Structures are given as structure tokens and as C-alpha cells.
């Protein structure tokens, strides 16, 4: 089926599953790669921020594939790009905000264990829910409200004994500042997600997979440019070679960590915007929140972080919230099919959405 056409309900679900899998790699792997960078001797916060969106050129690969596919099926009528100046400007502004969000999260992540930072990022769901309600008029059901409450409660439980997880060498002051930084990052990105959905809704053109990738590329480019300015001001480029030689895992593995960090974080951003495209910003927020307990478990295995009873209960609540949300989605889809095809959800958004 051509890129410009609306996809069937089954294809939409398949595309949603693919984006959820891509998002899973980013949500679970991104924080772990960041923590690995810091634990083994890395200390450049702006560099760590840059890595979160520095893999944006990878987006050119699927864009090129889609272009050649259009060229094959549409001959000389194939457009090179779909993004308009209006959407470009909106995406660029959101990209700069994303760059700021990257810095806040990287600063906090340098002072907090993965378990505590995941707790605070999980709180992002509450900000996404509020933002979706006011920005894109997201309609809530009893199931989605239940999911938000359970996931948020699960996140709060993770922080009950967070003080005992303070890394060695981190002062109480730095720990508190890091705590606040990650919370601010969670709140900012919680607003960015519904703003992306608003771009889709207000665009005066059909939202295609190509346009979604173009929006994502512009956002990541703007965020990377923002962090590049910070790296230049902080002289991070001059410090990279020196830091690589002093890295605990060795110089070559230092660069491997940097490269894979950029790749994995790109999976996060592509997956997040893809889930919004296929469903909604609230769905993207729910997926991020429900995957964080898995990150917790991986942090326990890889970095030997403590797994308390509170974390186990949090995992149960997050999974419960996940099931609640998708059961509500299933009932809603079933209801729409009964009422008629005109109410059936599609992944093609227009200005009338």
C-alpha cells in the first residue's frame, strides 16, 4: 500500500506493534547506556545530552527507502519531501525544547542511579495525561484513568527508599539537584509529546509515514544543534580524546559506548513519535511508563542495584496499569466496529481530526 494512503486497521496495528518494539529498545537501553557511560568514567554532561539525538542521520535510511519506493510506484510525480515551512518551524521549536530536556535528564542521570531516575521519568505519564487533556483534548475513559493512576502510583513506590541508592561520591546537594533535574525533564517531555500530536492535528495535509519521519529528523537535528552549542561552550569536543584514554573499559570501548548510545536513543525518539502517529501521545506515555520497570530489572542485573519489595510491587502495579489501558483500547475498538466503519480509527490524520 502506498505511503500516501491511509492504512487499514490491521496494518495500523502492525505498525503500532513495530513502533512499540522500537520504543522498547530505546526506553530500556537508553538509560542503561547513559549510566554505563557515567559509571565507567564519563563525565561530560553536554556530550551525554548530544548522544540522545545525535543519531538523527539514521532517519535518512528509512526516508530514502520510502522515497525510492514512491519513485518506483509514482514515477516522476514522487515528491522528495512532504514537510512544509509551517511544520518545519513547529518541529524545530519542539526540537530545541527536546535538547533542553536532554540536558536536564543527562545532568540528573549523572547523579542518580537508574532506579531513581526511572521513578521520576515514570511520573512523565501524569504530565503527558494533563498535557494531552488540555492541548489535544484527549478523551479519558475509566480504563485510561485507572492506568495513569496505577502507573503513577507504581512510580512513586519506587522512590520510597531511593535515598539508600545514592551513588558513591555524590553529595546530598548534588543528589537533590539531580532529582529535581530529572523531574523537570519528565515534566517537559510530558508536554512535548502532546505538542507533537497537535502538529499532526493542525497540519493542513495528510500525515504520512514519510512526514512523521521528517518531523522526527527536524526535531532531533534541532536538539542536536542545541547540545552542540553547549558542547562547544563547555569545550567537550577537546575533552573527548582525553576522556577516552582514561575510560575504565578502554579507549576503543569508550567510542563503542558513544556510538551505541546514539543508536539506541534514536530508537527511543523514533518509537515515541511513531506510537503517537499510530495512536496518541497518551499511548506513547503509557508505553514509556510501563517499560520503565523492565529498565529497573535490567539495572539490578547489570549494575547490581538493589531490588526491594517496593520495586516488586511497583512492577506489579505498572503491569496492571498496562493491561487496564489496553483492555480499554480493545473495548473502544470493538465498540467502534459495532457502530460503523465511519468511526473506525485510522492512522491517517487530517486537519479535521
Coordinates of C-alpha atoms in Angstrom, one line a residue:
X1 CA 0.0 0.0 0.0
X2 CA 1.4 3.4 -0.9
X3 CA 2.8 5.8 1.7
X4 CA 0.3 8.5 0.9
X5 CA -2.8 6.3 1.5
X6 CA -4.5 5.6 4.8
X7 CA -3.7 2.1 6.1
X8 CA -6.2 -0.5 7.2
X9 CA -6.9 -1.2 10.8
X10 CA -4.9 -4.3 10.7
X11 CA -1.9 -2.6 9.1
X12 CA -2.2 0.2 11.7
X13 CA -1.9 -2.3 14.5
X14 CA 1.1 -4.0 12.9
X15 CA 2.8 -0.6 12.5
X16 CA 1.9 0.2 16.1
X17 CA 3.5 -3.0 17.3
X18 CA 6.7 -2.3 15.3
X19 CA 6.9 1.2 16.8
X20 CA 6.3 -0.2 20.3
X21 CA 9.2 -2.6 19.9
X22 CA 11.5 0.1 18.6
X23 CA 10.4 2.3 21.6
X24 CA 11.1 -0.6 24.0
X25 CA 14.7 -0.7 22.8
X26 CA 15.1 3.0 23.4
X27 CA 13.3 3.1 26.8
X28 CA 15.2 0.1 28.2
X29 CA 18.6 0.6 26.6
X30 CA 19.0 4.4 26.6
X31 CA 19.1 5.0 30.4
X32 CA 21.4 1.9 30.8
X33 CA 23.8 3.1 28.2
X34 CA 23.9 6.6 29.8
X35 CA 24.6 5.1 33.2
X36 CA 27.3 2.9 31.7
X37 CA 29.0 6.0 30.3
X38 CA 29.0 7.7 33.7
X39 CA 29.8 4.7 35.9
X40 CA 32.9 3.8 33.8
X41 CA 34.4 7.2 34.0
X42 CA 32.5 9.5 31.6
X43 CA 31.6 13.0 33.0
X44 CA 30.7 15.2 30.0
X45 CA 27.0 16.1 30.5
X46 CA 26.6 18.0 27.3
X47 CA 28.2 15.1 25.4
X48 CA 25.7 12.7 27.0
X49 CA 22.9 15.1 26.1
X50 CA 24.1 15.2 22.5
X51 CA 24.1 11.5 22.2
X52 CA 20.4 11.3 22.9
X53 CA 19.6 12.8 19.5
X54 CA 23.0 12.7 17.7
X55 CA 21.9 9.6 15.8
X56 CA 19.3 11.7 13.7
X57 CA 21.1 10.9 10.4
X58 CA 19.9 7.3 10.8
X59 CA 16.4 8.6 9.9
X60 CA 17.7 9.3 6.4
X61 CA 17.8 5.5 5.8
X62 CA 14.0 4.8 6.0
X63 CA 13.3 8.2 4.3
X64 CA 15.5 7.1 1.4
X65 CA 13.7 3.7 1.2
X66 CA 10.3 5.4 1.2
X67 CA 11.4 7.9 -1.5
X68 CA 12.7 5.2 -3.9
X69 CA 9.5 3.2 -3.3
X70 CA 7.4 6.3 -4.3
X71 CA 9.8 6.9 -7.2
X72 CA 9.1 3.3 -8.4
X73 CA 5.3 3.5 -8.0
X74 CA 4.7 7.1 -8.9
X75 CA 7.4 7.8 -11.5
X76 CA 8.0 11.5 -11.9
X77 CA 5.2 12.6 -9.5
X78 CA 7.1 11.4 -6.4
X79 CA 7.8 14.2 -4.0
X80 CA 11.3 14.4 -2.4
X81 CA 9.8 15.7 0.9
X82 CA 6.4 16.5 2.5
X83 CA 7.3 18.8 5.4
X84 CA 6.0 22.4 5.0
X85 CA 7.7 25.6 6.4
X86 CA 5.0 25.8 9.0
X87 CA 5.5 22.3 10.2
X88 CA 9.3 22.7 10.0
X89 CA 9.3 25.7 12.3
X90 CA 7.0 24.0 14.8
X91 CA 9.2 20.9 14.7
X92 CA 12.4 22.9 15.1
X93 CA 11.0 24.7 18.2
X94 CA 10.0 21.4 19.8
X95 CA 13.4 20.1 18.9
X96 CA 15.1 22.9 20.8
X97 CA 12.9 22.1 23.8
X98 CA 13.9 18.4 23.4
X99 CA 17.5 19.5 23.5
X100 CA 16.9 21.3 26.8
X101 CA 15.1 18.2 28.1
X102 CA 18.1 16.0 27.1
X103 CA 20.4 18.3 29.1
X104 CA 18.2 18.2 32.2
X105 CA 17.9 14.4 32.1
X106 CA 21.6 13.9 31.5
X107 CA 22.6 16.1 34.4
X108 CA 20.2 14.3 36.7
X109 CA 21.3 10.9 35.3
X110 CA 24.9 11.6 36.2
X111 CA 23.9 11.9 39.9
X112 CA 21.2 9.3 40.2
X113 CA 21.0 5.5 39.9
X114 CA 18.9 4.1 37.1
X115 CA 16.2 3.0 39.6
X116 CA 15.7 6.5 40.9
X117 CA 15.8 8.3 37.5
X118 CA 13.3 5.7 36.2
X119 CA 11.0 6.6 39.1
X120 CA 11.0 10.2 38.1
X121 CA 10.7 9.6 34.3
X122 CA 7.6 7.4 35.1
X123 CA 6.0 10.5 36.5
X124 CA 6.1 11.8 33.0
X125 CA 2.9 9.9 32.3
X126 CA 1.0 12.2 34.6
X127 CA 2.3 15.3 32.8
X128 CA 1.5 13.7 29.4
X129 CA -2.0 12.9 30.5
X130 CA -2.6 16.5 31.7
X131 CA -1.0 17.9 28.6
X132 CA -3.0 15.7 26.3
X133 CA -6.2 16.7 28.0
X134 CA -5.5 20.5 27.6
X135 CA -3.5 20.6 24.4
X136 CA -5.2 17.9 22.1
X137 CA -8.5 17.5 24.1
X138 CA -7.7 13.8 24.8
X139 CA -10.8 11.9 25.9
X140 CA -10.3 9.8 29.0
X141 CA -12.1 6.5 29.8
X142 CA -12.2 4.8 33.2
X143 CA -9.6 2.4 31.9
X144 CA -7.1 5.1 30.8
X145 CA -7.6 7.0 34.1
X146 CA -7.1 3.7 36.0
X147 CA -3.9 3.1 34.0
X148 CA -2.5 6.6 34.7
X149 CA -3.2 6.2 38.5
X150 CA -1.7 2.8 38.7
X151 CA 1.4 3.6 36.7
X152 CA 2.0 6.8 38.6
X153 CA 1.5 5.1 41.9
X154 CA 3.9 2.4 40.9
X155 CA 6.5 5.0 40.1
X156 CA 6.0 6.7 43.5
X157 CA 6.6 3.4 45.3
X158 CA 10.0 3.0 43.5
X159 CA 11.2 6.2 45.3
X160 CA 10.3 5.2 48.9
X161 CA 13.8 4.1 49.6
X162 CA 15.7 6.0 46.9
X163 CA 17.9 7.8 49.4
X164 CA 19.7 4.5 50.1
X165 CA 20.6 4.2 46.4
X166 CA 22.7 7.4 46.3
X167 CA 25.9 6.6 44.2
X168 CA 29.3 6.8 45.8
X169 CA 30.9 10.2 45.5
X170 CA 27.6 12.0 45.0
X171 CA 26.9 14.6 47.7
X172 CA 23.4 15.1 49.2
X173 CA 23.2 18.5 47.4
X174 CA 24.1 17.0 44.0
X175 CA 21.6 14.2 44.6
X176 CA 18.8 16.6 45.3
X177 CA 19.6 18.8 42.3
X178 CA 19.8 15.7 40.1
X179 CA 16.4 14.6 41.5
X180 CA 14.9 18.0 40.6
X181 CA 16.6 18.0 37.1
X182 CA 15.1 14.6 36.1
X183 CA 11.7 15.6 37.4
X184 CA 11.8 18.8 35.3
X185 CA 12.9 16.6 32.3
X186 CA 9.9 14.3 32.8
X187 CA 7.5 17.3 33.0
X188 CA 9.0 18.9 29.9
X189 CA 8.9 15.8 27.8
X190 CA 5.4 15.1 29.1
X191 CA 4.3 18.3 27.4
X192 CA 6.4 17.8 24.3
X193 CA 4.5 14.5 23.4
X194 CA 1.0 16.1 23.1
X195 CA 2.6 19.0 21.2
X196 CA 3.8 16.6 18.6
X197 CA 0.3 15.2 18.4
X198 CA -1.0 18.7 18.0
X199 CA 1.2 19.2 15.0
X200 CA -0.4 16.2 13.3
X201 CA -3.9 17.5 14.1
X202 CA -3.2 21.1 12.9
X203 CA -1.3 20.1 9.7
X204 CA -3.2 21.1 6.6
X205 CA -2.2 17.9 4.8
X206 CA -2.4 14.2 5.2
X207 CA 0.0 12.8 7.8
X208 CA 2.1 10.1 6.2
X209 CA 4.9 7.9 7.5
X210 CA 7.3 10.0 5.5
X211 CA 6.2 13.2 7.0
X212 CA 6.3 11.7 10.5
X213 CA 10.0 10.7 9.9
X214 CA 10.7 14.2 8.6
X215 CA 9.3 15.8 11.7
X216 CA 11.3 13.5 13.9
X217 CA 14.5 14.2 11.9
X218 CA 14.0 18.0 12.2
X219 CA 13.3 17.7 16.0
X220 CA 16.4 15.6 16.6
X221 CA 18.5 17.9 14.4
X222 CA 17.4 21.0 16.3
X223 CA 18.0 19.2 19.7
X224 CA 21.5 18.1 18.5
X225 CA 22.3 21.6 17.3
X226 CA 21.3 22.9 20.8
X227 CA 23.5 20.4 22.5
X228 CA 26.4 21.1 20.1
X229 CA 26.4 24.7 21.2
X230 CA 26.6 23.5 24.8
X231 CA 29.5 21.2 23.9
X232 CA 31.4 24.0 22.2
X233 CA 30.9 26.3 25.2
X234 CA 31.9 23.6 27.6
X235 CA 34.9 22.5 25.4
X236 CA 33.6 18.9 25.3
X237 CA 35.0 18.3 21.8
X238 CA 38.5 18.9 23.1
X239 CA 38.0 16.6 26.1
X240 CA 36.6 13.6 24.2
X241 CA 40.0 12.1 23.3
X242 CA 41.4 12.7 26.8
X243 CA 38.3 11.1 28.4
X244 CA 38.6 8.1 26.1
X245 CA 42.1 7.4 27.2
X246 CA 41.1 7.5 30.9
X247 CA 37.9 5.4 30.4
X248 CA 37.7 2.3 32.6
X249 CA 36.7 0.0 29.8
X250 CA 39.4 1.2 27.4
X251 CA 39.6 3.7 24.7
X252 CA 38.1 1.7 21.9
X253 CA 35.1 0.6 24.0
X254 CA 34.6 4.2 25.0
X255 CA 33.8 5.1 21.4
X256 CA 31.7 1.9 21.1
X257 CA 29.6 3.1 24.1
X258 CA 29.1 6.5 22.4
X259 CA 28.1 5.1 19.1
X260 CA 25.6 2.6 20.5
X261 CA 24.2 5.2 22.9
X262 CA 23.3 7.4 19.9
X263 CA 21.7 4.5 18.0
X264 CA 19.7 3.2 21.0
X265 CA 18.5 6.7 21.9
X266 CA 17.4 7.3 18.3
X267 CA 15.2 4.2 18.7
X268 CA 13.5 5.9 21.7
X269 CA 12.6 9.1 19.7
X270 CA 11.6 7.3 16.5
X271 CA 9.5 4.8 18.5
X272 CA 7.8 7.5 20.6
X273 CA 6.8 9.7 17.7
X274 CA 5.7 6.5 15.8
X275 CA 3.4 5.5 18.6
X276 CA 1.8 8.9 18.6
X277 CA 1.3 8.6 14.8
X278 CA -0.4 5.2 15.2
X279 CA -2.3 6.0 18.3
X280 CA -1.9 9.0 20.6
X281 CA 0.5 10.9 22.9
X282 CA -1.2 9.3 25.9
X283 CA -0.5 5.8 24.5
X284 CA 3.2 6.8 23.9
X285 CA 3.4 8.0 27.6
X286 CA 1.8 4.7 28.8
X287 CA 4.3 2.7 26.8
X288 CA 7.2 4.6 28.2
X289 CA 5.9 4.2 31.8
X290 CA 5.2 0.5 31.5
X291 CA 8.7 -0.2 30.1
X292 CA 10.5 1.5 33.0
X293 CA 10.1 -1.4 35.4
X294 CA 11.9 -3.5 32.9
X295 CA 14.7 -1.0 32.9
X296 CA 14.7 -1.3 36.7
X297 CA 15.2 -5.1 36.5
X298 CA 18.0 -4.7 33.9
X299 CA 19.7 -2.1 36.1
X300 CA 19.6 -4.6 39.0
X301 CA 21.3 -7.3 36.8
X302 CA 23.8 -5.1 35.1
X303 CA 24.8 -2.5 37.8
X304 CA 23.9 -4.6 40.9
X305 CA 21.3 -2.1 42.1
X306 CA 19.0 -3.2 44.9
X307 CA 15.6 -4.7 44.1
X308 CA 13.4 -4.1 47.1
X309 CA 9.9 -5.2 47.8
X310 CA 8.7 -1.7 46.8
X311 CA 10.2 -2.2 43.3
X312 CA 8.5 -5.6 43.0
X313 CA 5.1 -4.1 44.0
X314 CA 5.7 -1.2 41.5
X315 CA 6.4 -3.7 38.7
X316 CA 3.0 -5.4 39.5
X317 CA 1.1 -2.1 39.5
X318 CA 2.7 -1.0 36.2
X319 CA 1.8 -4.2 34.5
X320 CA -1.7 -3.9 35.9
X321 CA -2.0 -0.4 34.5
X322 CA -0.7 -1.6 31.2
X323 CA -3.3 -4.3 30.9
X324 CA -6.0 -1.9 32.0
X325 CA -5.1 0.6 29.3
X326 CA -5.1 -1.9 26.5
X327 CA -8.3 -3.6 27.7
X328 CA -9.9 -0.2 27.4
X329 CA -8.5 0.3 23.9
X330 CA -9.8 -3.2 22.9
X331 CA -13.3 -2.4 24.1
X332 CA -13.2 1.0 22.4
X333 CA -12.2 -0.5 19.1
X334 CA -14.8 -3.2 19.4
X335 CA -17.5 -0.6 20.1
X336 CA -16.4 1.4 17.0
X337 CA -16.7 -1.6 14.8
X338 CA -20.2 -2.2 16.0
X339 CA -21.2 1.4 15.5
X340 CA -19.9 1.5 11.9
X341 CA -16.8 1.9 9.8
X342 CA -17.1 5.7 9.8
X343 CA -16.0 5.7 13.4
X344 CA -13.1 3.2 12.9
X345 CA -9.7 4.5 13.8
X346 CA -7.1 5.1 11.1
X347 CA -3.6 6.3 11.2
X348 CA -4.2 9.0 8.6
X349 CA -4.7 12.3 10.4
X350 CA -6.1 15.4 8.7
X351 CA -6.9 18.9 9.8
X352 CA -10.4 17.9 10.8
X353 CA -9.1 15.4 13.5

